[in-house]
Coordinates of C-alpha atoms in Angstrom, one line a residue:
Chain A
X379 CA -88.2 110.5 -43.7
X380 CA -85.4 112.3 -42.2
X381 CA -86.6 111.6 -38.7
X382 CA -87.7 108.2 -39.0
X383 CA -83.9 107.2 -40.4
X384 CA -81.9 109.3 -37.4
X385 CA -80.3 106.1 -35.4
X386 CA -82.8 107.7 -31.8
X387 CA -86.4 106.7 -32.0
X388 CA -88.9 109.7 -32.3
X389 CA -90.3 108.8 -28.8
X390 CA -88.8 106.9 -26.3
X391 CA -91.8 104.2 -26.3
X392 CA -91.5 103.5 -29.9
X393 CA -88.1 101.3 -29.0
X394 CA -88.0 98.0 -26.6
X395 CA -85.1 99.1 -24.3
X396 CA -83.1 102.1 -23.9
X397 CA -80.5 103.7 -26.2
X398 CA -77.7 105.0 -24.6
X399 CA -75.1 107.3 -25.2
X400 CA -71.9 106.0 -24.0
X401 CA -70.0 108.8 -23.8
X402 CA -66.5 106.6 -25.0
X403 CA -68.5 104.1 -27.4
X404 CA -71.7 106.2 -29.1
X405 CA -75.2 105.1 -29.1
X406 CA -75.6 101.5 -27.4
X407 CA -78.8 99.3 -26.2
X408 CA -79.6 98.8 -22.8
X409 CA -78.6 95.2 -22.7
X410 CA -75.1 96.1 -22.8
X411 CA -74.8 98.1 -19.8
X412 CA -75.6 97.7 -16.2
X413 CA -77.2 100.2 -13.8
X414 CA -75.2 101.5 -11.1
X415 CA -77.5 104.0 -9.4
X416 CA -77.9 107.9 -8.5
X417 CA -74.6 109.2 -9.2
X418 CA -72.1 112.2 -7.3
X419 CA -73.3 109.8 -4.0
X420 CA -70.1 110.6 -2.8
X421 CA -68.5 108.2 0.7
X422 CA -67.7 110.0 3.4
X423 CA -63.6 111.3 3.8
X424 CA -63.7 109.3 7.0
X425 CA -66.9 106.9 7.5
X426 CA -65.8 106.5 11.1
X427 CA -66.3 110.0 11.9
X428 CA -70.0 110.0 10.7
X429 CA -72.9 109.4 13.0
X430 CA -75.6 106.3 12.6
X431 CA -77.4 108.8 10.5
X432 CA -75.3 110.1 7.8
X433 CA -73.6 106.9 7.9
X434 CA -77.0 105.3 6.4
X435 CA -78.2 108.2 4.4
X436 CA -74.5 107.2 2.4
X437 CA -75.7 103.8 2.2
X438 CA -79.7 103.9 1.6
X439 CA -81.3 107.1 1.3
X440 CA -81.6 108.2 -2.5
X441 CA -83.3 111.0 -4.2
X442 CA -86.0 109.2 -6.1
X443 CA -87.3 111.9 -8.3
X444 CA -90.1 112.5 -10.6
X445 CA -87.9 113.9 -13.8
X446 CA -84.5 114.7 -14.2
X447 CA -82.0 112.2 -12.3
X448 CA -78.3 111.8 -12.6
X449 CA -77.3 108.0 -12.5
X450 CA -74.3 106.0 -13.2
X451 CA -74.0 103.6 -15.3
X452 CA -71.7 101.1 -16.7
X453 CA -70.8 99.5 -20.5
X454 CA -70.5 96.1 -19.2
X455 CA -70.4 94.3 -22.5
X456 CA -68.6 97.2 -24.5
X457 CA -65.4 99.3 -23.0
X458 CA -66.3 98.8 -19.3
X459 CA -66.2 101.9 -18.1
X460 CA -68.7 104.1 -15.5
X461 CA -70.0 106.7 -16.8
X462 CA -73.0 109.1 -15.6
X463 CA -76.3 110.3 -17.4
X464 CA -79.2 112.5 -16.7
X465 CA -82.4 110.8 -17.4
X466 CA -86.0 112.3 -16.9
X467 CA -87.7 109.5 -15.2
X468 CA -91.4 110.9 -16.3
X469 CA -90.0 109.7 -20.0
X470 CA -87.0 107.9 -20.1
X471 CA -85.6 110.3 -22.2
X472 CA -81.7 110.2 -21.6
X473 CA -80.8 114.5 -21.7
X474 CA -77.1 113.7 -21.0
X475 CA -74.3 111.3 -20.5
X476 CA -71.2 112.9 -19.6
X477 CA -67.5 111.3 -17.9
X478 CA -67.1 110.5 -14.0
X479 CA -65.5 113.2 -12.7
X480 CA -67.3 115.5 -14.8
X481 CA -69.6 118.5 -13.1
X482 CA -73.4 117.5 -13.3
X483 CA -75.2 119.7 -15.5
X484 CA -77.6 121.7 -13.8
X485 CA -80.6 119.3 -13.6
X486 CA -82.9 122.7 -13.3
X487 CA -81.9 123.7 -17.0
X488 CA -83.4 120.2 -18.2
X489 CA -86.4 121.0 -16.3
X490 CA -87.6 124.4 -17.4
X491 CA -86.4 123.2 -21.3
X492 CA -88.6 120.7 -21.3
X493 CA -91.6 122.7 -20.1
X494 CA -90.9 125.0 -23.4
Chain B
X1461 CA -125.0 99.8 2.3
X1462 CA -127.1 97.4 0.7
X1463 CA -126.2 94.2 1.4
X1464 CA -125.1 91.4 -0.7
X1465 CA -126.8 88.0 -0.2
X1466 CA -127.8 84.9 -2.3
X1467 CA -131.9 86.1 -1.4
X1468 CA -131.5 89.8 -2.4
X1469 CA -129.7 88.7 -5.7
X1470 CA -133.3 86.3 -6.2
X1471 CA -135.1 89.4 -5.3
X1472 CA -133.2 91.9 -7.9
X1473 CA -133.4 89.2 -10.4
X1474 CA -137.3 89.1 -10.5
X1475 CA -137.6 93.0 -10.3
X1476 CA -135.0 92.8 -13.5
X1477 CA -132.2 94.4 -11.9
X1478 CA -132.8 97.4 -11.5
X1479 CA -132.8 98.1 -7.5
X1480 CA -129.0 97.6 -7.1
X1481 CA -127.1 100.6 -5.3
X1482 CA -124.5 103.0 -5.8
X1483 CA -121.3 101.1 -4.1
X1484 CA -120.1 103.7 -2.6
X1485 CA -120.6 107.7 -2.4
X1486 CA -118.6 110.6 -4.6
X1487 CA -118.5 113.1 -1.7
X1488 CA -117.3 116.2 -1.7
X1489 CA -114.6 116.4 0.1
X1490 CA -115.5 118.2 3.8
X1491 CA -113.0 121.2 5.3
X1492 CA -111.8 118.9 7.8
X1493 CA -111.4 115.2 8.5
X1494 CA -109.9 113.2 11.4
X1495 CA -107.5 111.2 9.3
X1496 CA -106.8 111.6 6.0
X1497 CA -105.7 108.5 3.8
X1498 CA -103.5 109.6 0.7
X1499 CA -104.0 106.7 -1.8
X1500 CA -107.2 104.9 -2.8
X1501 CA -105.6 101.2 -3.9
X1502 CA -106.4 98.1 -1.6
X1503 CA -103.7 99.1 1.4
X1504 CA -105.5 102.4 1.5
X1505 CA -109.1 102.0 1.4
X1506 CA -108.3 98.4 3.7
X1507 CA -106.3 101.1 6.4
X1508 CA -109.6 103.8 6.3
X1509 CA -111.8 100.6 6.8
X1510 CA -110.8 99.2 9.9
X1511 CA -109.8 102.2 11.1
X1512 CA -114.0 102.7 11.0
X1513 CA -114.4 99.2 11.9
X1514 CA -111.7 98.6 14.8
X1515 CA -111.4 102.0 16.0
X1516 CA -114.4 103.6 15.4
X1517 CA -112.9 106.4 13.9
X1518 CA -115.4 107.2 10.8
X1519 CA -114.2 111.1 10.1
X1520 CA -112.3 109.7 7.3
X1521 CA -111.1 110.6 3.8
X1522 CA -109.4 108.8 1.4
X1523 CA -108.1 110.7 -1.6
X1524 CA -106.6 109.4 -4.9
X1525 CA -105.2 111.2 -7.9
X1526 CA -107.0 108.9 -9.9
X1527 CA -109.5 106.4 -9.6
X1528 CA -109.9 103.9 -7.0
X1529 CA -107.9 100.6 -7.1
X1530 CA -106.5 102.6 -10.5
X1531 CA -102.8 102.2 -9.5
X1532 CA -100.7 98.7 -8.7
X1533 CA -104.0 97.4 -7.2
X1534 CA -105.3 97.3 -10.7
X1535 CA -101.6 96.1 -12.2
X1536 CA -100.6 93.0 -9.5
X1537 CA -100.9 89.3 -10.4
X1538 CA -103.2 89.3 -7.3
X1539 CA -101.0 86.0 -5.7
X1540 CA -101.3 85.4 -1.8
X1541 CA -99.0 83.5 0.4
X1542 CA -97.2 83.5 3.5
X1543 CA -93.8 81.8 3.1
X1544 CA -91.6 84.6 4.3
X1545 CA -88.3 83.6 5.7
X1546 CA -87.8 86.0 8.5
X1547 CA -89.9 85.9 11.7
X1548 CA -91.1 89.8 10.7
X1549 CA -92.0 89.1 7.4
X1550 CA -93.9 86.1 8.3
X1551 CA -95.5 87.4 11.1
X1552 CA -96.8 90.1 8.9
X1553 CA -97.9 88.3 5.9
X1554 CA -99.2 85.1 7.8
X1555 CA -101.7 88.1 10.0
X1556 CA -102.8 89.4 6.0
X1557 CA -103.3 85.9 4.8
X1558 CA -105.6 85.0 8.0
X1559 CA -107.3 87.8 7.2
X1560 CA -108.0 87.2 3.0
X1561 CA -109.4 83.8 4.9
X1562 CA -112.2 85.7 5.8
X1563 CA -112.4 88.2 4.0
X1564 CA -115.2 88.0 1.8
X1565 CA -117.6 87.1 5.0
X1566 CA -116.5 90.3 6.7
X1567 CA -116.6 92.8 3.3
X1568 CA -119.7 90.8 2.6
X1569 CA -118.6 91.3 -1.1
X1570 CA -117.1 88.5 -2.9
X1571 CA -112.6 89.2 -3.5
X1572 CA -112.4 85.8 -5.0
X1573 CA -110.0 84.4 -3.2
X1574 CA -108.7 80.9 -4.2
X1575 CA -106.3 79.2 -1.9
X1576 CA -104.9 76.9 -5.0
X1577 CA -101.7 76.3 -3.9
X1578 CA -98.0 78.6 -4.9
X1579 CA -95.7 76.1 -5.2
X1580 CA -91.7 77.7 -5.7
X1581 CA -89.8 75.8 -7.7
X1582 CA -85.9 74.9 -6.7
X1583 CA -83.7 74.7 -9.8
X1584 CA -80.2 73.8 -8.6
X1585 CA -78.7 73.0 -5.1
X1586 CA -78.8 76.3 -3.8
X1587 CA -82.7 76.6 -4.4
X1588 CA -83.2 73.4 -2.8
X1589 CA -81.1 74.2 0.2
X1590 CA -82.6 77.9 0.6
X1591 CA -86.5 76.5 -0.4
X1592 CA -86.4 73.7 2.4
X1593 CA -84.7 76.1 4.8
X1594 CA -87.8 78.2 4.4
X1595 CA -90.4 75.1 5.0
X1596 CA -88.5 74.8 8.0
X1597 CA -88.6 78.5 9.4
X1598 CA -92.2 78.8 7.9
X1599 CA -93.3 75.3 9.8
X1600 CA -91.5 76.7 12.8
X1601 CA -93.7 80.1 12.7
X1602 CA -96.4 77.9 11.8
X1603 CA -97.3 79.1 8.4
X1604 CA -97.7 75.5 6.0
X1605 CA -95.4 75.3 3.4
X1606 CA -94.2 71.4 2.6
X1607 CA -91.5 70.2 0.3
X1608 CA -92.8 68.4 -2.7
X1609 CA -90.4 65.9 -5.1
X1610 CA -90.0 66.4 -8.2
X1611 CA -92.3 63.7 -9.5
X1612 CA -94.8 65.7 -6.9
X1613 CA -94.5 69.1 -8.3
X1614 CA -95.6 67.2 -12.0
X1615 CA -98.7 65.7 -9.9
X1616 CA -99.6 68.8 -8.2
X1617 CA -99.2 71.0 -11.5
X1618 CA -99.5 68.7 -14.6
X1619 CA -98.5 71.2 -17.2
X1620 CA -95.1 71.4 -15.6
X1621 CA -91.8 70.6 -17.1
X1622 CA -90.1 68.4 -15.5
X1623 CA -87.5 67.1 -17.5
X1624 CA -83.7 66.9 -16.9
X1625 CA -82.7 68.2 -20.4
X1626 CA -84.3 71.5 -20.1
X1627 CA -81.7 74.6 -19.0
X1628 CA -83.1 74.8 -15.7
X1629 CA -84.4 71.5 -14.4
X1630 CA -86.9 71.4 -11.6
X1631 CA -84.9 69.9 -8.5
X1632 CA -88.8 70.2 -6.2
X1633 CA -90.6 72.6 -4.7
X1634 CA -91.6 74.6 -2.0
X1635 CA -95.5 74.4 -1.7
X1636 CA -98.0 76.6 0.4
X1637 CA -101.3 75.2 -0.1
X1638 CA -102.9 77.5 1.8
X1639 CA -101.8 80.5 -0.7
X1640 CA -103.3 81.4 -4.2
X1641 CA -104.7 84.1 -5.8
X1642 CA -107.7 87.0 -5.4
X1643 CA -109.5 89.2 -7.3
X1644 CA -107.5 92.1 -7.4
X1645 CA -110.0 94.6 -8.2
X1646 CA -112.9 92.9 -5.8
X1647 CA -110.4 93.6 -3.1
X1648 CA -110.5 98.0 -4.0
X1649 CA -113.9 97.4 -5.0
X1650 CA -115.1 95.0 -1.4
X1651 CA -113.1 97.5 0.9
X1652 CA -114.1 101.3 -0.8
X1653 CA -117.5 99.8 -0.9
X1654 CA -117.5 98.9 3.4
X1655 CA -115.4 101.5 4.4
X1656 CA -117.9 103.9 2.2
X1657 CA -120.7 102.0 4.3
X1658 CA -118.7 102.9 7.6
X1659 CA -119.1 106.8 6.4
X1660 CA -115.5 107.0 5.4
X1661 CA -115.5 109.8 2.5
X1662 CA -113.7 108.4 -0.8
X1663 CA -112.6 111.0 -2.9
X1664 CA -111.3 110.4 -6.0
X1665 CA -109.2 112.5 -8.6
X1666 CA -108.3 114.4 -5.8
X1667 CA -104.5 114.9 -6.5
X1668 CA -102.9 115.5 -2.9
X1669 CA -99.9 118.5 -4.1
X1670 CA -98.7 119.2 -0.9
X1671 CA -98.6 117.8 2.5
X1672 CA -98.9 120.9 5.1
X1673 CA -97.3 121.7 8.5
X1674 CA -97.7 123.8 11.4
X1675 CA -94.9 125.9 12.5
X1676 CA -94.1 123.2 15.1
X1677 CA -93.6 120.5 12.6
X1678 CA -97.0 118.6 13.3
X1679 CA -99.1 118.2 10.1
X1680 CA -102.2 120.5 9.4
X1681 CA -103.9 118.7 6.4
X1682 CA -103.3 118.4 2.7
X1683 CA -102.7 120.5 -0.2
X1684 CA -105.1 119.2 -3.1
X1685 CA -106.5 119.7 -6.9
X1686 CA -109.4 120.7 -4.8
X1687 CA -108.7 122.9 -2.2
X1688 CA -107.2 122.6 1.2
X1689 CA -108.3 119.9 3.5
X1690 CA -107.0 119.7 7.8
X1691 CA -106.6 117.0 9.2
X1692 CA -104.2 116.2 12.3
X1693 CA -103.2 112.9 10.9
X1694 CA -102.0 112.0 7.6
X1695 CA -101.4 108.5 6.3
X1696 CA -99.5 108.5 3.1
X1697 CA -100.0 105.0 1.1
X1698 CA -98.7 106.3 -2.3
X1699 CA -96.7 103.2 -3.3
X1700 CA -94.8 103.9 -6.4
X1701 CA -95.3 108.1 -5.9
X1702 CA -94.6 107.6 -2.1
X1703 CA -91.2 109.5 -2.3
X1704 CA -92.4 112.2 -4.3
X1705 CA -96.0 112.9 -2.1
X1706 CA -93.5 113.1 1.0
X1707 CA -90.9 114.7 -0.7
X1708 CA -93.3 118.3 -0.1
X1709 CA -93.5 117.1 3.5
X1710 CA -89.7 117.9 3.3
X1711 CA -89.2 114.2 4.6
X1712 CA -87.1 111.4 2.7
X1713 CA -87.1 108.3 2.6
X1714 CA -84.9 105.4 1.6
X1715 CA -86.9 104.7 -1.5
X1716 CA -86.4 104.1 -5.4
X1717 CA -88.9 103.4 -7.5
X1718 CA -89.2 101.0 -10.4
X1719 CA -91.4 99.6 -13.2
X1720 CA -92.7 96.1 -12.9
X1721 CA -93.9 94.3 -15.2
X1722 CA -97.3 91.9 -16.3
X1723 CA -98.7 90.5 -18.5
X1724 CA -101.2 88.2 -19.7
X1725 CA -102.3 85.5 -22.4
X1726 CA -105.2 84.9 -24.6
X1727 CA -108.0 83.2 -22.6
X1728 CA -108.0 79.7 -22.8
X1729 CA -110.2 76.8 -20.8
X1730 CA -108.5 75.8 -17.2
X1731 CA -105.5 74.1 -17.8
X1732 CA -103.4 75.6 -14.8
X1733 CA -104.3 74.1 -11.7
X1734 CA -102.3 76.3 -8.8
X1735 CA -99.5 79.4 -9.1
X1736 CA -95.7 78.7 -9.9
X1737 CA -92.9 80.9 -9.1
X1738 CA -89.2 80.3 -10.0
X1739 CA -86.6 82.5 -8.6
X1740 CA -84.0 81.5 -10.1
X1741 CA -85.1 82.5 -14.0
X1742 CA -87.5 84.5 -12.7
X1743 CA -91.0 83.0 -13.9
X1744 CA -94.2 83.3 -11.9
X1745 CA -97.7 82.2 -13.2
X1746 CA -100.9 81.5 -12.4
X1747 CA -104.3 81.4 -14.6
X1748 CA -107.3 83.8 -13.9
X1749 CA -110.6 83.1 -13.5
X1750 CA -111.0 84.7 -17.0
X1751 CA -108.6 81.7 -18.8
X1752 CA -105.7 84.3 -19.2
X1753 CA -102.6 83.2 -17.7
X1754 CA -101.6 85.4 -15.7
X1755 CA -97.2 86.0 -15.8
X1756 CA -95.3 88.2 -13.9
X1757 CA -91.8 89.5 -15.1
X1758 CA -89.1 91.5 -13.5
X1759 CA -88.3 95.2 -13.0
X1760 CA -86.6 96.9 -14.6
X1761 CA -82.9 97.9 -13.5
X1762 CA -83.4 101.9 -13.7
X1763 CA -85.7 103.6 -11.3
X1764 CA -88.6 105.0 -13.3
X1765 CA -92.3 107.0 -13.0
X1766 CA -93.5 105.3 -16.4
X1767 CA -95.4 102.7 -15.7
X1768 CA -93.9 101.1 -19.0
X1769 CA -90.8 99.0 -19.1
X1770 CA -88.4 97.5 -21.8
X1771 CA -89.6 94.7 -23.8
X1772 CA -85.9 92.0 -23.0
X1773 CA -87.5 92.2 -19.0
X1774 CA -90.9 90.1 -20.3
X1775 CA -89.2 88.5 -23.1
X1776 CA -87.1 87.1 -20.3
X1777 CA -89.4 85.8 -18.5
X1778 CA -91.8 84.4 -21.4
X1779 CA -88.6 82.2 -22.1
X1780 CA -88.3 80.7 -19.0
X1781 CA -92.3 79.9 -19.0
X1782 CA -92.2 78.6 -22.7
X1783 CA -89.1 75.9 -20.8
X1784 CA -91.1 75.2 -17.8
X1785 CA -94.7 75.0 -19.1
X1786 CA -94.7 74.0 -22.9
X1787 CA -98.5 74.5 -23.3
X1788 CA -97.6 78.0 -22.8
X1789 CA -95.9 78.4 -25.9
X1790 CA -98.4 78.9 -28.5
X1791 CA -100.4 81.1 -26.4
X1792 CA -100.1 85.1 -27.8
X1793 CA -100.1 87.8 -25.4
X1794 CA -102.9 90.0 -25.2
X1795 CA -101.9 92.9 -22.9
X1796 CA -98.4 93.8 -21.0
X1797 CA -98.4 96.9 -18.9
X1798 CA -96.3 98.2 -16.1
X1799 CA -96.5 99.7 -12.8
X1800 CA -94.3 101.9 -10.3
X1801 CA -93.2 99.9 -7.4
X1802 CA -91.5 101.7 -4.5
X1803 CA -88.3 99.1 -3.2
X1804 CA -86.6 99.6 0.0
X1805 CA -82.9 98.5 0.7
X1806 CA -83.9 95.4 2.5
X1807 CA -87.4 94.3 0.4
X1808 CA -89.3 94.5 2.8
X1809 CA -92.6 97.6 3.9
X1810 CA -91.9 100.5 6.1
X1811 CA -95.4 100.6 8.5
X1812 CA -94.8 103.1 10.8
X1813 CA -95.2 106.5 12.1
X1814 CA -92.2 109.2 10.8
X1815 CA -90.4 111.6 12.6
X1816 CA -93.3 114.0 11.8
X1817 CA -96.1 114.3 14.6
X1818 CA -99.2 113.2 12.9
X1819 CA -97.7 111.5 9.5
X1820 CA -97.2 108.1 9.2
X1821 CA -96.6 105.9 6.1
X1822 CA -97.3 102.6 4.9
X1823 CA -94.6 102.2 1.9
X1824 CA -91.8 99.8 0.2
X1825 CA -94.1 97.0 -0.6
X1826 CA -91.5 96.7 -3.5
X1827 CA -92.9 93.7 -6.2
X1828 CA -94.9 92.4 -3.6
X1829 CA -97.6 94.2 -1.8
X1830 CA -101.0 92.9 -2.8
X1831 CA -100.9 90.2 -0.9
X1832 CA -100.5 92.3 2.3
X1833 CA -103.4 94.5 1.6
X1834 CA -105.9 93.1 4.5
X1835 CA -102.8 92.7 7.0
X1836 CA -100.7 96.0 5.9
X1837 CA -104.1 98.0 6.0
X1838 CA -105.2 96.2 9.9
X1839 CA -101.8 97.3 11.3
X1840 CA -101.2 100.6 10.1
X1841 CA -104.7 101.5 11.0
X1842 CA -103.9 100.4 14.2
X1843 CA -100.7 102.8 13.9
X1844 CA -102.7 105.5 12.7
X1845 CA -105.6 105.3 15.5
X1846 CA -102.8 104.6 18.7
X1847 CA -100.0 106.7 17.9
X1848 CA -97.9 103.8 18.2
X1849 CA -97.2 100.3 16.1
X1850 CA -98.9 97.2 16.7
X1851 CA -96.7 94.4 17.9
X1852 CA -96.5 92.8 14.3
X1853 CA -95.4 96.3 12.2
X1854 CA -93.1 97.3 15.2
X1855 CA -89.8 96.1 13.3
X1856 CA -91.0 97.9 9.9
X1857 CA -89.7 101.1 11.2
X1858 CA -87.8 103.8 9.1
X1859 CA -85.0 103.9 11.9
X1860 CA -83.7 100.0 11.3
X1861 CA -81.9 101.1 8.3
X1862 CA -80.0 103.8 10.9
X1863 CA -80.1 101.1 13.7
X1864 CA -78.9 98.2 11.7
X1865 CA -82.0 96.2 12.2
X1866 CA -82.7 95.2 8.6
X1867 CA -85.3 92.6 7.6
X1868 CA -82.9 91.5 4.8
X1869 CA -86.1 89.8 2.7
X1870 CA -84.3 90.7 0.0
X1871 CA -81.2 88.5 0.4
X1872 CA -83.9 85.5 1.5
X1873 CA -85.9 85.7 -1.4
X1874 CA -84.0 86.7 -4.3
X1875 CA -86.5 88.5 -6.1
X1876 CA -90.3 87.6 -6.5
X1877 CA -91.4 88.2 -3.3

């Protein structure tokens, strides 16, 4: 019983949205928050300087991955603030949520801890 | 192939069934193939098709992970039209639409498709004003799409809501007669089963790990769960998994993928006439041959390999079809499932040939790609067999979103598209 009554589901299908960890506010449901994309994408010191390539690459090209991906996201209906988590995207498990500004943790570490 | 006519079904029926065929071959797969096609779902198996019709290229494989049509062919809510805003677009899906015309005839195999009208429903001034600019540009290109009253969107679709007390009120509609719906898994089924005729090799749970290269950069064939196949060109028609199969290419591309969701009712006896699609509180529906009703909802706002997605997406979109088609609201929900759609910046496909010599790749159909299948899979076969794009998937290059050159579909249509 001491699993069922923890405030995270057992697995992440066994809830209707996501539950996450704002790192100012504690445990919150998806509705609150709105998605703001991979995060550490970070603009150019001069965007002028930057050819048509890694002008766009700024603006389009994302990693995509199949497992752990650092995203930003943003408490909307709660304190407001951007913040960043590291999600597996074979799961939807959330691994992390962490400050802007903050180092991303190693997104290699989430990987081989899962396999274990 | 054994062919499929009203006389050999009289002729099977009096032998009790039991001379029908294999539809198609579980080859082996060979050492080497001309092209290989990664991605059995209807844009694949339609590309390896006319590449064997068209092009007479036959040394063909098409491998899957899974099954056949096992992936967002089997997961769509199979609607076809045409309406597209921009000249591209339209271009595009008005050559795949011409083709679903004919496309039973030419499969000889039966995809069911029912050109009962999408009507798009305008719920506030902007909707009209961006609906009716579309009939324009469509009528210009033209596609038919015609602008129908509100009194006429209650006589073309009776179950409709059409009151002005509801939240959204239905202002009129944007209606394409000529689009409707298809038989999603007919269409896998209809093209595996003539390209299979054609000699194409189908090779199923044939996971594709790694997409080699020569030295030079040219490809050499595919890594696979079963061995190493060559090949000197490689079309890559992964949807969802498309960044992650050309990810061991070492190539990117400017895609995220998301789950999008379905889901469909009880059966019940006909009692919607045509397909609906609202924009604006995102709603689209249309009712299967089966009786379900057939609803799509939205994606979901993180990108995603689960091929779930959060119940508040379809609960969202149930409400607005309880509001806009009250019959619906006593129906229970039999199934809901999910699918990984691959979305570009702009909405709209990349067809084209990549920066590597011999790999080209047909991606980005985003929440809309079925109805493409005949058109997407004519083109990029094209692409594939001439080392260059055909006139009509020349602007759905990789390099417009360096050169500017966007097909901004997504800014046109909002978000069902």
């Amino acid at each position: 019983m001491a699993i069922l009554s923890t405030r995270r589901p057992l697995l992440p299908w066994h809830t209707d949205m996501l539950l996450i960890p704002c790192p100012y506010c504690g445990d919150r449901a998806e509705i609150e928050f709105t998605y703001g994309g991979e995060a550490h994408v970070a603009r150019g010191e001069d965007p002028s300087a930057l050819d048509d390539e890694k002008w766009s690459e700024f603006l389009y090209f994302r990693k995509n991955p199949k497992g752990p991906h650092a995203e930003r996201w943003r408490h909307v209906h709660g304190c407001g603030r951007f913040f960043n988590v590291v999600r597996d995207t074979t799961t939807d498990v959330i691994l992390a949520s962490y400050e802007i500004g903050a180092t991303r943790p190693d997104l290699g570490s989430f990987r081989s801890k899962e396999r274990e | 192939m054994q062919k499929f006519s009203a006389l050999g079904l009289l002729r099977a029926a009096l032998s009790n069934h039991a001379g029908w065929q294999r539809q198609w071959r579980m080859p082996e797969p060979k050492p080497e193939y001309d092209v290989i096609i990664v991605g059995a779902g209807g844009h694949g198996l339609a590309t390896a098709y006319y590449l064997a019709k068209d092009h007479g290229i036959t040394n063909v494989a098409v491998l899957d992970r899974g099954w056949l049509g096992g992936g967002n062919t089997g997961r769509n809510t199979t609607i076809i039209r045409s309406n597209y805003l921009f000249d591209e677009s339209a271009a595009l899906y008005e050559h795949a639409l011409k083709l679903w015309e004919g496309l039973s005839r030419d499969l000889n195999y039966n995809v069911m498709y029912s050109p009962r009208g999408v009507l798009m429903l305008a719920h506030n001034i902007h909707d009209v004003q961006s609906l009716k600019r579309h009939v324009h540009a469509n009528r210009l290109n033209g596609i038919d799409n015609e602008w129908l009253s509100r009194q006429e969107c209650k006589k073309f679709c009776p179950p409709l809501n059409i009151s002005s007390d509801i939240r959204y009120p239905v202002l009129g509609g944007a209606l394409q007669r000529r689009g409707g719906t298809a038989r999603h898994d007919a269409v896998a089924w209809g093209y595996a089963r003539a390209a299979d005729g054609r000699g194409v090799d189908i090779i199923q749970n044939c996971e594709v790990t790694k997409i080699r290269r020569l030295p030079a950069g040219a490809v050499e064939g595919v890594e696979t769960t079963r061995g190493f196949i060559r090949a000197k060109k490689v079309g890559v028609v992964a949807a969802g998994h498309t960044s992650v199969v050309l990810s061991t290419a070492g190539m990117r591309l400017p895609l995220e993928s998301f789950p999008l969701q379905a889901l469909v009712s009880e059966p019940v006896k006909p009692v919607f006439p045509c397909v609906v699609m609202s924009n604006t509180i995102h709603a689209y529906l249309s009712q299967s041959d089966k009786g379900e009703l057939v609803i799509g909802a939205g994606t979901d706002v993180y990108t995603s390999y689960t091929q779930r997605g959060a119940l508040h997406i379809t609960n969202h979109t149930l409400e607005a079809v309880c509001e806009l088609v009250p019959v619906a609201r006593r129906l229970r929900m039999l199934r809901s499932w999910g699918g990984i759609v691959d979305v570009t910046p702009d909405r709209s496909p990349i067809i084209a040939k990549t920066a590597v010599p011999g790999l080209f790749v047909n991606c980005g159909r985003g929440t809309g790609g079925f109805k493409a299948t005949p058109g997407s899979g004519h083109v990029f076969a094209w692409t594939i067999a001439k080392d260059e794009p055909h006139r009509i998937n020349a602007p759905f290059t990789i390099e417009r979103f360096r050169d500017g050159y966007l097909i901004d579909e997504a800014a046109a249509a909002a978000v069902a598209h």
